[in-house]
Coordinates of C-alpha atoms in Angstrom, one line a residue:
Chain A
M1 CA -36.8 35.9 -19.8
K2 CA -34.1 37.1 -17.4
V3 CA -31.6 34.6 -16.0
G4 CA -29.1 35.6 -13.3
F5 CA -25.9 33.7 -12.6
I6 CA -24.3 33.7 -9.2
G7 CA -20.7 32.8 -9.8
F8 CA -19.2 32.7 -13.3
G9 CA -17.1 29.6 -14.0
E10 CA -17.3 27.1 -16.8
V11 CA -21.0 26.1 -16.1
A12 CA -22.3 29.7 -16.0
S13 CA -20.3 30.9 -19.0
T14 CA -21.3 27.9 -21.2
L15 CA -25.0 28.2 -20.3
S16 CA -24.9 32.0 -20.7
K17 CA -23.6 31.7 -24.2
G18 CA -26.3 29.3 -25.2
L19 CA -29.1 31.2 -23.5
I20 CA -28.0 34.6 -25.0
G21 CA -28.0 32.9 -28.4
N22 CA -31.6 31.9 -27.8
G23 CA -32.8 35.4 -26.8
V24 CA -32.5 35.3 -23.0
E25 CA -31.2 38.3 -21.1
V26 CA -28.4 37.1 -18.8
Y27 CA -27.3 39.0 -15.7
T28 CA -24.3 38.5 -13.4
S29 CA -22.0 40.6 -11.3
L30 CA -18.2 41.1 -11.3
E31 CA -18.3 41.0 -7.5
G32 CA -15.3 39.2 -6.3
R33 CA -14.4 37.8 -9.7
S34 CA -10.9 37.3 -11.1
I35 CA -9.5 39.5 -13.9
K36 CA -9.7 36.6 -16.3
T37 CA -13.4 36.1 -15.6
R38 CA -14.1 39.9 -15.8
I39 CA -12.6 40.0 -19.3
L40 CA -14.7 36.9 -20.2
I41 CA -17.9 38.5 -19.0
E42 CA -17.2 41.8 -20.6
E43 CA -16.6 40.1 -24.0
M44 CA -20.1 38.5 -23.8
S45 CA -23.4 40.3 -24.1
I46 CA -24.1 40.0 -20.4
N47 CA -25.8 42.6 -18.3
I48 CA -23.5 43.4 -15.4
C49 CA -25.0 44.3 -12.0
K50 CA -23.3 46.1 -9.2
N51 CA -23.5 43.1 -6.9
Y52 CA -25.3 39.8 -6.6
K53 CA -28.1 41.3 -4.6
E54 CA -29.1 43.3 -7.7
V55 CA -28.8 40.1 -9.9
V56 CA -31.2 38.4 -7.6
I57 CA -33.7 41.2 -7.6
I58 CA -33.8 41.6 -11.4
S59 CA -33.9 37.9 -12.5
D60 CA -36.8 35.6 -13.2
I61 CA -34.6 32.6 -12.6
I62 CA -31.4 32.6 -10.5
I63 CA -28.8 29.9 -11.0
S64 CA -26.2 29.4 -8.3
A65 CA -23.1 28.0 -10.0
V66 CA -20.2 28.6 -7.6
V67 CA -17.4 26.4 -6.2
P68 CA -19.0 23.7 -4.0
A69 CA -17.6 25.2 -0.8
K70 CA -19.5 28.5 -1.4
A71 CA -22.9 27.1 -2.2
V72 CA -24.3 27.6 1.3
E73 CA -22.6 30.9 1.9
V74 CA -24.0 32.6 -1.2
A75 CA -27.5 31.3 -0.6
R76 CA -27.3 32.7 3.0
E77 CA -26.2 36.1 1.7
I78 CA -28.7 36.6 -1.0
G79 CA -31.5 34.3 -0.2
K80 CA -33.7 36.9 1.5
Y81 CA -33.8 39.2 -1.7
S82 CA -35.0 36.6 -4.1
K83 CA -38.5 36.9 -5.5
A84 CA -37.7 34.6 -8.3
V85 CA -36.9 30.9 -8.7
Y86 CA -33.5 30.0 -7.1
V87 CA -31.7 27.0 -8.7
D88 CA -28.7 25.3 -7.0
I89 CA -26.7 23.6 -9.8
N90 CA -23.6 23.2 -7.7
N91 CA -21.8 19.9 -7.3
V92 CA -22.7 19.3 -3.7
S93 CA -24.3 16.6 -1.6
P94 CA -28.1 16.4 -1.0
K95 CA -27.5 17.5 2.5
T96 CA -25.6 20.6 1.4
V97 CA -28.1 21.5 -1.2
K98 CA -30.9 21.3 1.4
K99 CA -29.0 23.5 3.7
A100 CA -28.2 26.1 1.0
L101 CA -31.8 26.2 -0.2
S102 CA -33.2 26.6 3.3
Y103 CA -31.9 30.2 3.1
I104 CA -34.2 31.1 0.2
K105 CA -36.9 32.9 2.0
N106 CA -39.6 32.7 -0.8
H107 CA -39.2 28.8 -0.9
K108 CA -39.2 28.9 -4.7
T109 CA -36.3 26.5 -5.2
A110 CA -35.0 23.7 -7.4
D111 CA -32.1 21.3 -7.0
A112 CA -30.2 20.7 -10.2
A113 CA -27.3 18.6 -11.4
I114 CA -25.3 18.3 -14.6
I115 CA -25.0 14.8 -16.0
G116 CA -22.1 14.3 -18.4
S117 CA -19.7 16.8 -19.8
I118 CA -20.7 20.5 -20.2
K119 CA -17.5 21.0 -22.2
K120 CA -18.5 18.5 -24.8
N121 CA -22.3 19.2 -24.9
G122 CA -22.6 23.0 -24.2
I123 CA -26.1 24.2 -23.5
N124 CA -27.5 20.8 -24.6
V125 CA -25.9 19.0 -21.6
Q126 CA -28.4 16.9 -19.7
I127 CA -29.5 18.6 -16.5
I128 CA -31.7 16.9 -14.0
T129 CA -33.8 18.8 -11.5
S130 CA -36.1 18.3 -8.6
G131 CA -38.0 20.5 -6.1
K132 CA -41.1 22.6 -6.0
S133 CA -39.9 25.1 -8.6
A134 CA -38.4 22.5 -11.0
T135 CA -41.2 23.1 -13.5
Q136 CA -40.4 26.8 -13.7
F137 CA -36.7 26.1 -14.1
A138 CA -37.4 23.6 -16.9
K139 CA -39.1 26.4 -18.9
L140 CA -35.5 27.2 -19.9
N141 CA -35.9 24.2 -22.3
N142 CA -37.7 26.8 -24.5
Y143 CA -34.4 28.6 -24.7
G144 CA -32.1 25.7 -25.7
M145 CA -31.5 23.9 -22.4
N146 CA -32.0 20.2 -21.8
I147 CA -33.5 20.0 -18.3
K148 CA -35.4 17.0 -17.0
I149 CA -37.6 17.0 -14.0
I150 CA -37.0 13.9 -11.9
G151 CA -39.0 14.7 -8.8
S152 CA -40.6 17.2 -6.6
E153 CA -38.2 17.2 -3.6
I154 CA -35.0 19.1 -3.0
G155 CA -32.2 16.6 -2.8
Q156 CA -33.4 14.1 -5.4
A157 CA -31.4 15.5 -8.3
S158 CA -28.2 15.8 -6.2
T159 CA -28.7 12.3 -4.8
L160 CA -29.0 10.9 -8.3
K161 CA -25.9 12.7 -9.4
M162 CA -24.0 11.4 -6.4
L163 CA -25.2 7.8 -7.0
R164 CA -24.1 8.0 -10.6
S165 CA -20.7 9.4 -9.7
S166 CA -20.3 6.7 -7.0
Y167 CA -21.1 4.1 -9.7
T168 CA -18.5 5.5 -12.2
K169 CA -15.9 5.8 -9.4
G170 CA -16.5 2.2 -8.4
V171 CA -16.0 1.1 -12.0
S172 CA -12.8 3.0 -12.2
A173 CA -11.5 1.5 -8.9
L174 CA -12.4 -2.0 -10.0
L175 CA -10.7 -1.5 -13.4
F176 CA -7.5 -0.1 -11.7
E177 CA -7.4 -2.9 -9.2
S178 CA -8.0 -5.7 -11.7
L179 CA -5.5 -4.2 -14.2
Y180 CA -2.9 -3.9 -11.4
T181 CA -3.2 -7.6 -10.6
A182 CA -2.9 -8.4 -14.3
Y183 CA 0.1 -6.1 -14.6
K184 CA 1.8 -7.9 -11.7
M185 CA 1.5 -11.1 -13.7
D186 CA 2.6 -9.4 -17.0
L187 CA -0.9 -9.8 -18.4
D188 CA -2.2 -6.2 -18.4
N189 CA -2.4 -5.8 -22.1
E190 CA -4.0 -9.2 -22.6
F191 CA -6.5 -8.3 -19.8
L192 CA -7.7 -5.2 -21.5
K193 CA -8.0 -7.0 -24.8
C194 CA -10.0 -9.7 -23.1
L195 CA -12.5 -7.2 -21.6
E196 CA -12.7 -5.5 -25.0
L197 CA -14.1 -8.7 -26.5
T198 CA -17.3 -8.6 -24.6
E199 CA -17.6 -5.0 -23.3
C200 CA -19.0 -2.3 -25.5
P201 CA -17.3 -0.4 -28.3
G202 CA -14.8 2.2 -27.1
F203 CA -14.2 0.2 -23.9
R204 CA -10.4 0.4 -24.0
E205 CA -10.2 4.2 -24.5
S206 CA -12.8 4.8 -21.8
A207 CA -11.1 2.4 -19.4
I208 CA -7.7 4.0 -19.9
S209 CA -9.1 7.5 -19.5
R210 CA -10.9 6.4 -16.3
I211 CA -7.7 4.9 -14.8
I212 CA -5.7 8.0 -15.6
S213 CA -8.2 10.4 -14.1
S214 CA -8.5 8.1 -11.1
G215 CA -4.8 8.5 -10.6
F216 CA -4.8 12.2 -11.0
H217 CA -7.9 12.8 -8.8
A218 CA -7.5 10.0 -6.3
D219 CA -7.5 12.4 -3.3
R220 CA -10.6 14.3 -4.4
R221 CA -12.4 11.1 -5.2
A222 CA -11.6 9.7 -1.8
Q223 CA -13.3 12.8 -0.3
E224 CA -16.3 12.6 -2.6
M225 CA -16.7 8.9 -1.7
E226 CA -16.9 9.9 2.0
E227 CA -20.0 12.0 1.1
V228 CA -21.5 9.1 -0.8
L229 CA -21.0 6.9 2.2
E230 CA -22.7 9.3 4.5
M231 CA -25.7 9.3 2.1
M232 CA -25.8 5.5 2.0
S233 CA -25.2 5.0 5.7
Y234 CA -28.5 3.3 6.4
G235 CA -27.6 0.4 4.1
N236 CA -24.5 -1.8 3.9
P237 CA -22.6 -0.4 0.9
F238 CA -19.8 -2.9 0.5
I239 CA -18.6 -1.7 -2.8
S240 CA -18.8 2.0 -2.1
R241 CA -16.9 1.6 1.1
A242 CA -14.2 -0.4 -0.7
T243 CA -14.1 2.3 -3.4
A244 CA -13.5 5.0 -0.8
E245 CA -10.7 2.8 0.7
F246 CA -9.3 2.2 -2.7
F247 CA -9.0 5.9 -3.5
K248 CA -7.6 6.8 -0.1
T249 CA -4.9 4.2 -0.6
L250 CA -4.2 5.0 -4.2
S251 CA -3.7 8.7 -3.4
K252 CA -1.1 7.7 -0.7
K253 CA 0.6 5.3 -3.1
L254 CA 0.9 7.7 -5.9
D255 CA 2.1 10.4 -3.6
K256 CA 4.8 8.5 -1.8
I257 CA 8.3 8.0 -3.2
D258 CA 8.3 4.5 -1.8
K259 CA 9.9 1.4 -3.2
K260 CA 7.1 -0.7 -2.1
F261 CA 4.6 1.1 -4.3
E262 CA 6.8 1.5 -7.3
D263 CA 4.8 -1.1 -9.3
Y264 CA 1.7 1.0 -8.8
K265 CA 3.4 4.0 -10.3
N266 CA 4.9 2.0 -13.1
L267 CA 1.5 0.8 -14.2
F268 CA 0.1 4.2 -13.9
E269 CA 3.0 5.6 -16.0
K270 CA 2.6 2.8 -18.5
I271 CA -1.1 3.5 -18.9
S272 CA -0.6 7.2 -19.0
D273 CA 1.8 7.0 -22.0
Chain B
M1 CA -6.8 -34.1 -37.4
K2 CA -8.3 -36.2 -34.5
V3 CA -9.8 -34.3 -31.5
G4 CA -10.9 -36.2 -28.4
F5 CA -13.3 -34.8 -25.9
I6 CA -13.2 -35.8 -22.2
G7 CA -16.7 -34.9 -20.9
F8 CA -19.5 -33.9 -23.3
G9 CA -21.5 -31.0 -22.0
E10 CA -22.3 -27.7 -23.9
V11 CA -18.7 -26.8 -24.6
A12 CA -17.8 -30.2 -26.1
S13 CA -21.0 -30.6 -28.1
T14 CA -20.8 -27.0 -29.5
L15 CA -17.1 -27.3 -30.5
S16 CA -17.6 -30.9 -31.9
K17 CA -20.3 -29.7 -34.2
G18 CA -18.1 -27.0 -35.6
L19 CA -15.0 -29.1 -35.8
I20 CA -16.9 -32.0 -37.6
G21 CA -18.3 -29.4 -40.0
N22 CA -14.7 -28.4 -40.8
G23 CA -13.5 -32.0 -41.4
V24 CA -12.1 -32.9 -38.1
E25 CA -12.6 -36.5 -36.7
V26 CA -14.1 -36.1 -33.2
Y27 CA -13.8 -38.8 -30.6
T28 CA -15.4 -39.3 -27.2
S29 CA -16.7 -42.0 -24.9
L30 CA -20.1 -42.7 -23.5
E31 CA -18.4 -43.7 -20.2
G32 CA -20.5 -42.4 -17.3
R33 CA -22.7 -40.2 -19.5
S34 CA -26.4 -39.5 -19.0
I35 CA -29.0 -40.9 -21.4
K36 CA -29.6 -37.4 -22.7
T37 CA -25.9 -37.0 -23.6
R38 CA -25.7 -40.4 -25.1
I39 CA -28.6 -39.6 -27.4
L40 CA -27.0 -36.3 -28.3
I41 CA -23.7 -38.0 -29.1
E42 CA -25.2 -40.7 -31.1
E43 CA -27.1 -38.2 -33.3
M44 CA -23.8 -36.5 -34.2
S45 CA -21.1 -37.9 -36.4
I46 CA -18.8 -38.6 -33.5
N47 CA -16.6 -41.6 -33.1
I48 CA -17.5 -43.4 -29.9
C49 CA -14.7 -45.1 -27.9
K50 CA -15.1 -47.8 -25.3
N51 CA -13.6 -45.5 -22.6
Y52 CA -11.7 -42.3 -22.1
K53 CA -8.4 -44.2 -22.2
E54 CA -9.1 -45.1 -25.8
V55 CA -10.0 -41.5 -26.6
V56 CA -6.7 -40.3 -25.2
I57 CA -4.7 -42.9 -27.1
I58 CA -6.3 -42.2 -30.5
S59 CA -6.5 -38.4 -30.4
D60 CA -4.0 -35.8 -31.7
I61 CA -5.5 -33.2 -29.4
I62 CA -7.4 -34.0 -26.2
I63 CA -9.8 -31.4 -24.7
S64 CA -10.9 -31.9 -21.2
A65 CA -14.3 -30.2 -20.8
V66 CA -15.8 -31.6 -17.6
V67 CA -17.5 -30.1 -14.6
P68 CA -15.0 -28.1 -12.6
A69 CA -14.9 -30.5 -9.7
K70 CA -13.8 -33.3 -12.0
A71 CA -10.9 -31.6 -13.8
V72 CA -8.2 -32.9 -11.6
E73 CA -9.7 -36.4 -11.3
V74 CA -10.0 -37.1 -15.0
A75 CA -6.4 -35.8 -15.6
R76 CA -5.1 -38.1 -12.9
E77 CA -7.0 -41.1 -14.4
I78 CA -6.0 -40.7 -18.0
G79 CA -2.9 -38.5 -17.9
K80 CA -0.5 -41.4 -18.2
Y81 CA -1.9 -42.6 -21.5
S82 CA -1.7 -39.4 -23.4
K83 CA 0.9 -39.1 -26.2
A84 CA -1.0 -36.1 -27.7
V85 CA -1.5 -32.5 -26.6
Y86 CA -3.8 -32.3 -23.5
V87 CA -5.9 -29.1 -23.2
D88 CA -7.7 -28.2 -20.0
I89 CA -10.6 -25.9 -21.0
N90 CA -12.4 -26.3 -17.7
N91 CA -13.7 -23.3 -15.7
V92 CA -11.2 -23.7 -12.9
S93 CA -8.6 -21.6 -11.1
P94 CA -5.0 -21.3 -12.1
K95 CA -4.0 -23.4 -9.1
T96 CA -6.4 -26.2 -10.1
V97 CA -5.4 -26.2 -13.7
K98 CA -1.8 -26.5 -12.7
K99 CA -2.6 -29.5 -10.5
A100 CA -4.7 -31.2 -13.2
L101 CA -2.0 -30.8 -15.8
S102 CA 0.7 -32.0 -13.5
Y103 CA -0.8 -35.5 -14.1
I104 CA -0.1 -35.4 -17.9
K105 CA 3.0 -37.5 -18.1
N106 CA 4.2 -36.3 -21.5
H107 CA 4.1 -32.7 -20.4
K108 CA 2.4 -31.6 -23.7
T109 CA -0.2 -29.4 -22.1
A110 CA -2.2 -26.2 -22.6
D111 CA -4.4 -24.2 -20.3
A112 CA -7.5 -22.8 -22.1
A113 CA -10.4 -20.6 -21.2
I114 CA -13.5 -19.5 -23.0
I115 CA -14.2 -15.8 -23.1
G116 CA -17.8 -14.8 -23.7
S117 CA -20.8 -17.0 -24.6
I118 CA -20.4 -20.3 -26.4
K119 CA -24.1 -20.5 -26.8
K120 CA -24.1 -17.2 -28.8
N121 CA -20.8 -17.7 -30.7
G122 CA -20.6 -21.4 -31.3
I123 CA -17.2 -22.6 -32.5
N124 CA -16.2 -19.0 -33.1
V125 CA -16.2 -18.2 -29.4
Q126 CA -12.9 -16.6 -28.3
I127 CA -10.7 -19.0 -26.5
I128 CA -7.5 -17.9 -24.9
T129 CA -4.7 -20.4 -24.2
S130 CA -1.3 -20.6 -22.6
G131 CA 1.4 -23.3 -22.0
K132 CA 4.1 -25.1 -23.8
S133 CA 1.6 -26.8 -26.2
A134 CA -0.6 -23.8 -26.8
T135 CA 0.7 -23.5 -30.4
Q136 CA -0.3 -27.0 -31.2
F137 CA -3.8 -26.4 -29.8
A138 CA -4.1 -23.2 -31.8
K139 CA -3.7 -25.3 -35.0
L140 CA -7.4 -25.9 -34.5
N141 CA -7.9 -22.4 -35.9
N142 CA -7.4 -24.1 -39.3
Y143 CA -10.7 -25.9 -38.5
G144 CA -12.9 -23.0 -37.5
M145 CA -11.9 -22.3 -34.0
N146 CA -10.9 -18.9 -32.6
I147 CA -7.9 -19.6 -30.3
K148 CA -5.5 -16.9 -29.1
I149 CA -2.2 -17.7 -27.5
I150 CA -1.6 -15.3 -24.6
G151 CA 1.5 -16.8 -23.0
S152 CA 3.7 -19.9 -22.6
E153 CA 2.9 -20.8 -19.0
I154 CA 0.2 -23.0 -17.6
G155 CA -2.1 -20.8 -15.5
Q156 CA -2.0 -17.6 -17.5
A157 CA -5.2 -18.3 -19.5
S158 CA -7.2 -19.3 -16.4
T159 CA -5.8 -16.3 -14.5
L160 CA -7.0 -14.0 -17.2
K161 CA -10.4 -15.6 -17.3
M162 CA -10.6 -15.3 -13.5
L163 CA -9.6 -11.6 -13.5
R164 CA -12.1 -10.9 -16.2
S165 CA -14.9 -12.6 -14.3
S166 CA -13.9 -10.8 -11.1
Y167 CA -14.2 -7.5 -13.1
T168 CA -17.7 -8.3 -14.4
K169 CA -18.8 -9.6 -11.0
G170 CA -17.6 -6.4 -9.5
V171 CA -19.6 -4.3 -12.0
S172 CA -22.7 -6.4 -11.2
A173 CA -22.3 -5.9 -7.5
L174 CA -21.7 -2.2 -7.9
L175 CA -24.8 -1.9 -10.1
F176 CA -26.9 -3.9 -7.7
E177 CA -25.8 -1.9 -4.7
S178 CA -26.2 1.6 -6.3
L179 CA -29.6 0.6 -7.8
Y180 CA -30.7 -0.6 -4.4
T181 CA -29.8 2.7 -2.8
A182 CA -31.7 4.5 -5.6
Y183 CA -34.7 2.2 -5.1
K184 CA -34.9 3.0 -1.4
M185 CA -35.2 6.6 -2.4
D186 CA -37.7 5.8 -5.2
L187 CA -35.2 6.8 -7.8
D188 CA -34.3 3.5 -9.3
N189 CA -35.8 4.1 -12.7
E190 CA -34.3 7.6 -13.0
F191 CA -30.9 6.2 -11.9
L192 CA -30.8 3.7 -14.7
K193 CA -31.9 6.4 -17.2
C194 CA -29.2 8.7 -15.8
L195 CA -26.5 6.1 -16.4
E196 CA -27.8 5.3 -19.8
L197 CA -27.1 8.9 -20.8
T198 CA -23.3 8.5 -20.7
E199 CA -22.7 4.7 -20.6
C200 CA -22.6 2.8 -23.9
P201 CA -25.5 1.7 -26.0
G202 CA -27.4 -1.3 -24.6
F203 CA -26.4 -0.4 -21.1
R204 CA -29.8 -0.8 -19.6
E205 CA -30.4 -4.3 -20.9
S206 CA -27.0 -5.4 -19.9
A207 CA -27.3 -3.8 -16.5
I208 CA -30.7 -5.5 -15.8
S209 CA -29.4 -8.9 -17.1
R210 CA -26.3 -8.6 -14.8
I211 CA -28.5 -7.8 -11.8
I212 CA -30.9 -10.6 -12.4
S213 CA -28.1 -13.2 -12.9
S214 CA -26.4 -11.8 -9.8
G215 CA -29.5 -12.6 -7.8
F216 CA -29.9 -16.1 -9.2
H217 CA -26.2 -17.0 -8.9
A218 CA -25.3 -15.1 -5.8
D219 CA -24.1 -18.1 -3.9
R220 CA -21.9 -19.5 -6.7
R221 CA -20.5 -16.1 -7.3
A222 CA -19.6 -15.7 -3.7
Q223 CA -17.7 -19.0 -4.0
E224 CA -15.9 -18.0 -7.2
M225 CA -14.9 -14.7 -5.6
E226 CA -13.2 -16.6 -2.8
E227 CA -11.0 -18.2 -5.5
V228 CA -10.3 -14.8 -7.0
L229 CA -9.2 -13.5 -3.6
E230 CA -6.9 -16.4 -3.1
M231 CA -5.2 -15.5 -6.4
M232 CA -5.0 -11.8 -5.5
S233 CA -3.8 -12.5 -2.0
Y234 CA -0.5 -10.8 -2.2
G235 CA -2.1 -7.4 -3.1
N236 CA -4.8 -5.4 -1.3
P237 CA -7.9 -6.1 -3.4
F238 CA -10.4 -3.8 -1.8
I239 CA -13.1 -4.1 -4.5
S240 CA -12.8 -7.8 -5.0
R241 CA -13.0 -8.4 -1.3
A242 CA -16.1 -6.2 -1.1
T243 CA -17.6 -8.1 -4.2
A244 CA -17.1 -11.4 -2.3
E245 CA -18.8 -9.9 0.8
F246 CA -21.6 -8.5 -1.3
F247 CA -22.5 -11.8 -3.0
K248 CA -22.3 -13.7 0.3
T249 CA -24.7 -11.2 1.9
L250 CA -27.0 -11.1 -1.2
S251 CA -27.3 -14.8 -1.3
K252 CA -28.4 -14.8 2.4
K253 CA -30.8 -11.9 1.8
L254 CA -32.5 -13.5 -1.2
D255 CA -32.7 -16.9 0.6
K256 CA -34.2 -15.7 3.8
I257 CA -37.9 -15.1 4.4
D258 CA -37.1 -12.2 6.5
K259 CA -39.0 -8.9 6.9
K260 CA -35.8 -7.0 7.2
F261 CA -34.7 -8.0 3.7
E262 CA -38.0 -7.6 2.0
D263 CA -36.9 -4.5 0.1
Y264 CA -34.0 -6.3 -1.4
K265 CA -36.4 -9.0 -2.7
N266 CA -38.9 -6.4 -3.9
L267 CA -36.2 -4.6 -6.0
F268 CA -35.1 -7.9 -7.3
E269 CA -38.6 -8.9 -8.3
K270 CA -39.3 -5.5 -9.8
I271 CA -36.1 -5.7 -11.9
S272 CA -36.9 -9.3 -12.9
D273 CA -40.3 -8.5 -14.3

């Protein structure tokens, strides 16, 4: 089994390591990579091709794992050479994945999304997939991966990932907002204790980590929520709309050196301690 | 120790049972009670007074556990007779509890709120309390109760309960909304499985039970969210406002026999099965 990676960030390097350990031949290219990535690739038993065109030609399964903004571009560049299965595992919207995969001329495509933390789970991380060639992609389960087919259409896997991330973002926004109200009344600590009583074990740690990462990534989350809203536009997504608004405002509040928003920052700093 | 109950619904009967088992003398009155409640009271070892005035006069601690709409009325009627500690454990807003307790002429008052399920936990259910006389009320911990003092001001306990219930309502609304989007794409089952992967154990059961009870109590929740919004009015509660809107709309959708909303009902029925 020959697997080619387009792009070589955390996802590709983690999966490569696991696949090689299970006897897979892994291919990639140093084309346009940073020195750090080049060193990383050269230290691993990876077959290095001259360029991505070569990777595509030699592989049985091609996995596109690039930065979201490049997903369409790479597919357009190399899509015509692929005789294999082309899997888009990038963190992009259903609309974008459809566009990217439309450039794969042989139509052997699968949409894939990582659920949970690849850092924590390595090659065992849950991957969901959909599309005509999802079954072929899932054959990598014989080589240590944990791929689950959820449908036969391109876009289903990324829709599910987006819905899930909209849910977790909503919970974070809700937590932040309620905790802020409690904080204004000097009841923040009691509020967390109170939720702990009936929520599941580990609630406090997970709540605090959600709030902190909401603060740090408020701007990116606001942008991601715009994509969610586009996807949900035929319905009336009250909470998702409010979540988008929340992150937009939070990002402004945490950015500004503004007396009016000092309390917001104070809570954030208190929680981050 | 003599504890008097004003009102005798589930809260009073459950606490009475536990307190009597721990050697407390419990007092109440049959004044205005239904036949069912009268029978219940007469089957327990409860001291029956002619009226609530007598209950108030004889008790060391008076617990008001009536329907929310009656909290202020009973306090106004009997507040002048109380020489003991008067505890309002009703499910009312901070504003209402302040109004009710303003009628207690001796000013020995405590605000109390039940956190979690009294049905499941009995006398051990977590109760939070605040106010000048919270310490005296918490002496009932010597008789099997589980009371936690969270502050010295009337309104803090009910604020915390309200914030908590606004959080759990928000989660329910978010779940319903995301699941509905998934359902429209025929991905509802996969969506729940996907959340299960990273949320805590028991997530699916708790999610389904939250969605079902959201459907059944949408109207009441919409009303309760209005009270939450009033409390949060100085801030900018995006999510709570959206939660209120969500429940208002859900209640209309589930009520109406309307083609347009059939999908909403279908999901609800599918989940309720």
